[in-house]
Coordinates of C-alpha atoms (C1' of nucleotides) in Angstrom, one line a residue:
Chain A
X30 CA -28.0 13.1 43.9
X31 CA -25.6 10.5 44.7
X32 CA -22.9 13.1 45.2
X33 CA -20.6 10.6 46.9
X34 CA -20.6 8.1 43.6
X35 CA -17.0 6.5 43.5
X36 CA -14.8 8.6 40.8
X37 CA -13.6 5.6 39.9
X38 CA -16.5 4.0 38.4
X39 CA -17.7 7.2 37.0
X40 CA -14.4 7.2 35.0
X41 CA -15.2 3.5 34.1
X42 CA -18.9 5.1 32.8
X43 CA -17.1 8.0 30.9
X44 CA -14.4 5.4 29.1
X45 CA -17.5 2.4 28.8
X46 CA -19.7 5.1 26.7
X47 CA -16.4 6.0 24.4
X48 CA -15.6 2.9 24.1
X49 CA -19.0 1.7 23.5
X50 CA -19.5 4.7 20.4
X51 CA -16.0 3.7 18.4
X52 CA -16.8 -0.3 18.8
X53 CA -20.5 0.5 17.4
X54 CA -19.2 2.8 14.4
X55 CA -16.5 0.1 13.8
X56 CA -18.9 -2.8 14.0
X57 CA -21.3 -0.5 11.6
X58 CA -18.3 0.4 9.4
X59 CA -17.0 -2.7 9.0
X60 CA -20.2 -4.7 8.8
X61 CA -22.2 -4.0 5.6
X62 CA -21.0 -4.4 2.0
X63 CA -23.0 -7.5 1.3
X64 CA -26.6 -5.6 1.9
X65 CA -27.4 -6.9 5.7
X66 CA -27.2 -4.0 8.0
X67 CA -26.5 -4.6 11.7
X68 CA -30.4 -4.7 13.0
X69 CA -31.1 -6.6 10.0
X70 CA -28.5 -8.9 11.6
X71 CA -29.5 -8.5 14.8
X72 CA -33.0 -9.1 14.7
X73 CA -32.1 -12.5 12.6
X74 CA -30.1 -13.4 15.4
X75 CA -33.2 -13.1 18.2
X76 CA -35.4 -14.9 15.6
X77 CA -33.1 -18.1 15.3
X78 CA -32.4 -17.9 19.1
X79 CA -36.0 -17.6 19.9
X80 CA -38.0 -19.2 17.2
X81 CA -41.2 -17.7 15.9
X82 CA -41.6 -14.6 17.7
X83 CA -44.0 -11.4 17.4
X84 CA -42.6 -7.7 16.3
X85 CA -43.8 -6.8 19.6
X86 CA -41.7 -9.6 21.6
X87 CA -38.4 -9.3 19.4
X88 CA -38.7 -5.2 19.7
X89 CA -38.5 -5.6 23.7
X90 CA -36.1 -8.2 23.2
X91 CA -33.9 -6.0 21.0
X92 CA -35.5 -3.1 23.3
X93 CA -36.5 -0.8 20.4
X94 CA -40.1 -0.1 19.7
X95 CA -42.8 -2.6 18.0
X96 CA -43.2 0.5 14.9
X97 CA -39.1 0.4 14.7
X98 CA -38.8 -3.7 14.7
X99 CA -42.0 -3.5 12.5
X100 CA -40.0 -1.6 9.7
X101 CA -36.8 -3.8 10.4
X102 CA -39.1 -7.2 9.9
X103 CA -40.7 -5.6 6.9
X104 CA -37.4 -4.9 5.1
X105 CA -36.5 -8.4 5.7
X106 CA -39.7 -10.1 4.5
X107 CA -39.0 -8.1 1.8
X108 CA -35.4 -9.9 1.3
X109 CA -36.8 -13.2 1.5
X110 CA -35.0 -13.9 5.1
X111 CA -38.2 -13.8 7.2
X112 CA -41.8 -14.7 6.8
X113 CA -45.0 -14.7 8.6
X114 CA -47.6 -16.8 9.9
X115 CA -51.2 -15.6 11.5
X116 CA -50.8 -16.1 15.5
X117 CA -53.0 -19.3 15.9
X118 CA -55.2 -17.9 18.2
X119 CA -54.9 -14.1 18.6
X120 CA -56.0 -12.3 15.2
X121 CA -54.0 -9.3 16.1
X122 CA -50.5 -10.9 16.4
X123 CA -48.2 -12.2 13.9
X124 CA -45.7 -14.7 14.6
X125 CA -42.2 -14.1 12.2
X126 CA -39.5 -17.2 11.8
X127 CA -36.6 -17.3 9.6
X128 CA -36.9 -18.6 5.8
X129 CA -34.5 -21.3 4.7
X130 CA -32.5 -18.2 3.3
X131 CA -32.7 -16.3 6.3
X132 CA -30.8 -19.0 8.1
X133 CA -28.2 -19.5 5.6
X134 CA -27.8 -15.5 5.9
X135 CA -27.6 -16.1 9.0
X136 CA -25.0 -18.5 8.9
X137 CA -22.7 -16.6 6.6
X138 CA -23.5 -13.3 8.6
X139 CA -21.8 -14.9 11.8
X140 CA -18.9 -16.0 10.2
X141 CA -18.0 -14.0 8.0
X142 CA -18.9 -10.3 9.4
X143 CA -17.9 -9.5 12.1
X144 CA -14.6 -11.5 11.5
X145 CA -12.4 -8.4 12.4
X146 CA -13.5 -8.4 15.9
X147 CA -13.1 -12.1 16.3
X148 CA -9.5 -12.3 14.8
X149 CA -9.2 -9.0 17.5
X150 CA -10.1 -11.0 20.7
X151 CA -8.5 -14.0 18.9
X152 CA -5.5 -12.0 19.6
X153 CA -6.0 -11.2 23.1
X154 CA -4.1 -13.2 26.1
X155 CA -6.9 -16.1 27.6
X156 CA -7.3 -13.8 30.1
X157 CA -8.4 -10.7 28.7
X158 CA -10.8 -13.1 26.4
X159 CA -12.3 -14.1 29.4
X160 CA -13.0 -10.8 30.7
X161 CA -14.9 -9.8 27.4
X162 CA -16.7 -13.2 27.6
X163 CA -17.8 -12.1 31.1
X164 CA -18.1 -8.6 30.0
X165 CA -20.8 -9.5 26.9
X166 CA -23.2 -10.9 29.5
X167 CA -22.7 -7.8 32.1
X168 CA -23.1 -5.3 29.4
X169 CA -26.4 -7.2 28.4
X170 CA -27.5 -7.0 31.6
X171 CA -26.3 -3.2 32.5
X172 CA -28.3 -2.3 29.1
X173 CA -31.6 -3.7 30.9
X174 CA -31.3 -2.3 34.0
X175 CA -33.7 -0.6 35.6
X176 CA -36.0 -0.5 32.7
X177 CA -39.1 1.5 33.6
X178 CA -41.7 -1.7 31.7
X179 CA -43.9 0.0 30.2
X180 CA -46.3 -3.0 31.0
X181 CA -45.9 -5.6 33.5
Chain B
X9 CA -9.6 -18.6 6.5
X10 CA -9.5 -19.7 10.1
X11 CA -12.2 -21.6 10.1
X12 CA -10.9 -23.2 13.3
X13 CA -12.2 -20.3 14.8
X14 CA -13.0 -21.1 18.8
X15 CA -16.8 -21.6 18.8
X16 CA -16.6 -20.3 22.3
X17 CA -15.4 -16.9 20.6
X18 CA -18.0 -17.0 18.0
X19 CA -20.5 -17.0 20.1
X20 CA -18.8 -14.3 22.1
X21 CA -18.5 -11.8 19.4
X22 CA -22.2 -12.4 18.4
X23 CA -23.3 -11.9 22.5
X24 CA -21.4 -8.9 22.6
X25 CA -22.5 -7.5 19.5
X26 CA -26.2 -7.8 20.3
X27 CA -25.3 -6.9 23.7
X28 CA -23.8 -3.6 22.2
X29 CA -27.1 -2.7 20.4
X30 CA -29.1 -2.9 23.0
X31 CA -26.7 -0.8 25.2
X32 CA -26.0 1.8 22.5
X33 CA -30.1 2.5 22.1
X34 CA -30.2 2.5 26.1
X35 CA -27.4 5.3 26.5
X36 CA -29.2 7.4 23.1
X37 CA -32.9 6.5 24.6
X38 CA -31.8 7.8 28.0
X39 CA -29.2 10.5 27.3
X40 CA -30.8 13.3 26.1
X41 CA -33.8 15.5 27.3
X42 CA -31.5 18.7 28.5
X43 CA -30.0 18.6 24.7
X44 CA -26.9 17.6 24.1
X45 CA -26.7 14.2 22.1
X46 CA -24.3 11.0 22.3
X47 CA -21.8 12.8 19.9
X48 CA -21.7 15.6 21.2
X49 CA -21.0 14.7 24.6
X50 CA -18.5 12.1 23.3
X51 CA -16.8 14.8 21.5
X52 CA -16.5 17.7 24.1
X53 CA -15.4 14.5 26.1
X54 CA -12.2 14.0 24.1
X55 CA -11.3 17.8 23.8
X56 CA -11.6 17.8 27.8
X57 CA -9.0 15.3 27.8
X58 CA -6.7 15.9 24.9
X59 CA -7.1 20.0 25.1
X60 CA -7.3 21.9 21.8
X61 CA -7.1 19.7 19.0
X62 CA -8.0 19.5 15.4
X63 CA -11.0 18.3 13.7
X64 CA -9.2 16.0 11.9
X65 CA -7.3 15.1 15.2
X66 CA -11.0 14.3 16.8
X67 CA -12.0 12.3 13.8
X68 CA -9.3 9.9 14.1
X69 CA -9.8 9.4 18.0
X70 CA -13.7 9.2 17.6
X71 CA -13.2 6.7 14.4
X72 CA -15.6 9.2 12.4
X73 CA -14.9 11.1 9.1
X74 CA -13.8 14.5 9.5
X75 CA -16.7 15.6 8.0
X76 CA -19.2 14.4 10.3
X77 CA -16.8 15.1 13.4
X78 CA -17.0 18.9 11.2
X79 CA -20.9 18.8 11.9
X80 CA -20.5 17.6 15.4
X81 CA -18.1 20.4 16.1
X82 CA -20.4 23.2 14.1
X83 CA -23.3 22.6 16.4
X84 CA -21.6 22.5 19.3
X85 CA -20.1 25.4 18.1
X86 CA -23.6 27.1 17.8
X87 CA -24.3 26.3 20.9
X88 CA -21.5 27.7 22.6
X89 CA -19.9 25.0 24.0
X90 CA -17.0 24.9 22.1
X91 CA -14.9 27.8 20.2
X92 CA -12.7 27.7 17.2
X93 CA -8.9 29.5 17.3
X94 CA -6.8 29.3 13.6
X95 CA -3.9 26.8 14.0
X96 CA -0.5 29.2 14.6
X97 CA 1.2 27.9 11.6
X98 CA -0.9 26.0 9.1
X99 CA -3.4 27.9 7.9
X100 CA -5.9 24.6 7.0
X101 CA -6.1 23.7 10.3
X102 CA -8.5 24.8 12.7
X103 CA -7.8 24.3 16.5
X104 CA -11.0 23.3 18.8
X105 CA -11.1 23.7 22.6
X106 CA -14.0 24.2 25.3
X107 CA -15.3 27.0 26.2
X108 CA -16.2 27.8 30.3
X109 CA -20.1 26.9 28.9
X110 CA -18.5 23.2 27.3
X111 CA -16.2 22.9 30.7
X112 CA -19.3 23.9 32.7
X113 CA -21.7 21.0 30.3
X114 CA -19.0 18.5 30.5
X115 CA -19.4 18.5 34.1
X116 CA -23.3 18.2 34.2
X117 CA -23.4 15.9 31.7
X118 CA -20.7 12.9 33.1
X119 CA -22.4 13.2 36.5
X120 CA -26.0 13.1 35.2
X121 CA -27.0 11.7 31.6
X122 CA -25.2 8.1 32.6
X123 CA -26.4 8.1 35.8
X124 CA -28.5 5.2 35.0
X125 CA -25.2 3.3 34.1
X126 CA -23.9 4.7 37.2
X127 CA -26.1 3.1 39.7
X128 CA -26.7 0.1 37.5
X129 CA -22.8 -0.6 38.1
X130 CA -22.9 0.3 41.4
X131 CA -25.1 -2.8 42.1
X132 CA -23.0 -5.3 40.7
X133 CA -20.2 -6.8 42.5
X134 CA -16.7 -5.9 43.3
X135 CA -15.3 -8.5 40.9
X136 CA -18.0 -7.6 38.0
X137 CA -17.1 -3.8 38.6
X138 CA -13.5 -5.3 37.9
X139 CA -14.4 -7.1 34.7
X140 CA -16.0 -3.7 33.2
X141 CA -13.0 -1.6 34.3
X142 CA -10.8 -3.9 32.7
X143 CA -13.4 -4.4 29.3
X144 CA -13.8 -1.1 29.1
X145 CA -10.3 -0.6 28.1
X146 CA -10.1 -3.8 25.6
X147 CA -13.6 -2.8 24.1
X148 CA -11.6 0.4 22.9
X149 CA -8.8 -1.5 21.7
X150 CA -10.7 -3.7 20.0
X151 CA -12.5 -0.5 18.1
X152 CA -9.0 0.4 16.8
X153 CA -7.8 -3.6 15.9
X154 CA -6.5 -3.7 12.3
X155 CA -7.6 -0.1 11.3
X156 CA -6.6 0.0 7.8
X157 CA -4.9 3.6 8.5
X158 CA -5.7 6.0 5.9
X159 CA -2.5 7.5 6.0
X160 CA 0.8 6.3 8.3
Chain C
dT1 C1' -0.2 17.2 -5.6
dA2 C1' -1.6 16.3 -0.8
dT3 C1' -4.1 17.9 3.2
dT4 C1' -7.7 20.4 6.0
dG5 C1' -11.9 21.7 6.2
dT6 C1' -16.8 22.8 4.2
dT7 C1' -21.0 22.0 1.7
dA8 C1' -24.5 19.1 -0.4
dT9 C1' -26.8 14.9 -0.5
dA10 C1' -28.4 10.3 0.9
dC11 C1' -29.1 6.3 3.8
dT12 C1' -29.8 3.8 8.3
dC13 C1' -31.8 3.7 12.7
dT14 C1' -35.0 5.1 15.7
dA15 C1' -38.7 7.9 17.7
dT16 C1' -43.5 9.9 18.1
dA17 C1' -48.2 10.4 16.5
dA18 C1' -52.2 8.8 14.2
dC19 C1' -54.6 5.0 12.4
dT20 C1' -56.9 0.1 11.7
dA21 C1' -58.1 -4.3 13.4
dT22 C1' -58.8 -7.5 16.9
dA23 C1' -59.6 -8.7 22.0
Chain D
dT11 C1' -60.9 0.3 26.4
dA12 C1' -56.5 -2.0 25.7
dT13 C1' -53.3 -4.4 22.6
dA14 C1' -50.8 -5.6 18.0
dG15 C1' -49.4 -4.0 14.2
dT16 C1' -49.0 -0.4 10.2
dT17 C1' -48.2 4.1 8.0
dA18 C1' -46.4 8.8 8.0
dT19 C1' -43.1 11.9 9.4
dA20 C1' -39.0 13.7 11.7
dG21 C1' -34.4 13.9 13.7
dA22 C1' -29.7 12.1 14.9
dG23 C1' -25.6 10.2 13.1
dT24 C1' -23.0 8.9 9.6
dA25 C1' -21.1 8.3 4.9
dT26 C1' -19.6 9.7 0.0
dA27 C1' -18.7 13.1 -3.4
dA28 C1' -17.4 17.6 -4.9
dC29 C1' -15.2 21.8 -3.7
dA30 C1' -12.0 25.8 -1.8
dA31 C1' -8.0 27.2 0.6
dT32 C1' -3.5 26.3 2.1
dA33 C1' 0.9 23.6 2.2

DNA sequence: TATTGTTATACTCTATAACTATA
DNA sequence: TATAGTTATAGAGTATAACAATA
């Protein structure tokens, strides 16, 4: 289907997805000594963008599933960086926020790891900065596309 | 150390990082049923366009260790999709190319495991199509920014 | 001694399946 | 019966360490 696809975006798809794999391992690579990993990270940054928040609401947010955010959250209770409060009026829910660590991590997470790729763009012509600016927020919205929801 | 940093640019990094994660699990969650995986299509991508080439070679251009690049290449391998020739004069190196099944998968696979990405691109707008076209290329750059290189 | 590649082992991330508790 | 979360298990993808063969 779709035989008559432009071969020039389906070169852009081919060079996006290589692209996308080395800047992942990089990000990966370079992230971790310090003991957060990159969901870790990642889920700490929905939390203090989104406030108190169920596993099931930060695992479609982070579009993972609510048993793979569940064992994410856990590790970070575990840490200290998170903690949890009974939903107020649904017994089955359970609303996490960040600890007072959690938001210092979070605070030296941002600055300090992934400082490579900020001194890389930092780098870059205005320009070509403001094509990854623009870039960030199409690339968030190519990775939601077409979801099939599993509910409404 | 630069603690100047453009805030604009911090947030930037942390958009695109999150965006990255959620785009990375979309092209994994989406890619496979028919059986080949991210990796492996990612590295029978790079020996279609760099020919026969070393593991070593492929580990450098993938930002893996050759060891891992090694598995990559043995199942693929197993499967038949790629084929291994001794190097003509060094005797530690082992040359990789496709085989007519790896040409044959290639060709399947960049027309129909990102098709999602395909048509998800297709939507957007002329100048957005530009901005990925043109990211796609500094997103690889930026994979390779400030490699500490191994060796020269 | 340095380089290429292999084997063994472990960890992260995520998924699916099965279960409990609550609605 | 449907939803939120947990527990158990498995597989992909990668890394590090230790090793063999060749340069």
């Amino acid at each position: 289907m779709n035989s008559g696809a432009s071969p020039l975006l389906e070169a852009t798809v081919t060079e996006l997805a290589l692209a996308l794999g080395q800047l992942v391992r990089r990000v990966r690579a370079e992230s971790n000594p310090d003991g957060l990993t990159w969901s870790q990270t990642a889920a700490l940054a929905r939390l203090q963008a989104a406030g108190a928040t169920t596993t099931a609401d930060l695992a479609r947010l982070e579009q993972v599933k609510p048993q793979s955010m569940g064992a994410t959250l856990a590790e970070l209770e575990r840490e200290g960086l998170v903690e949890r409060t009974p939903h107020p009026s649904d017994g089955r829910q359970v609303l996490f926020a960040l600890t007072d660590a959690g938001v210092e991590a979070r605070r030296k997470s941002s600055a300090a790891k992934q400082s490579w790729m900020l001194a890389a763009i930092a780098e870059l012509d205005p320009q070509q900065q403001q094509t990854l600016i623009a870039a960030a927020a199409l690339l968030s919205r190519l990775a939601g596309a077409h979801l099939k929801e599993g509910a409404a």
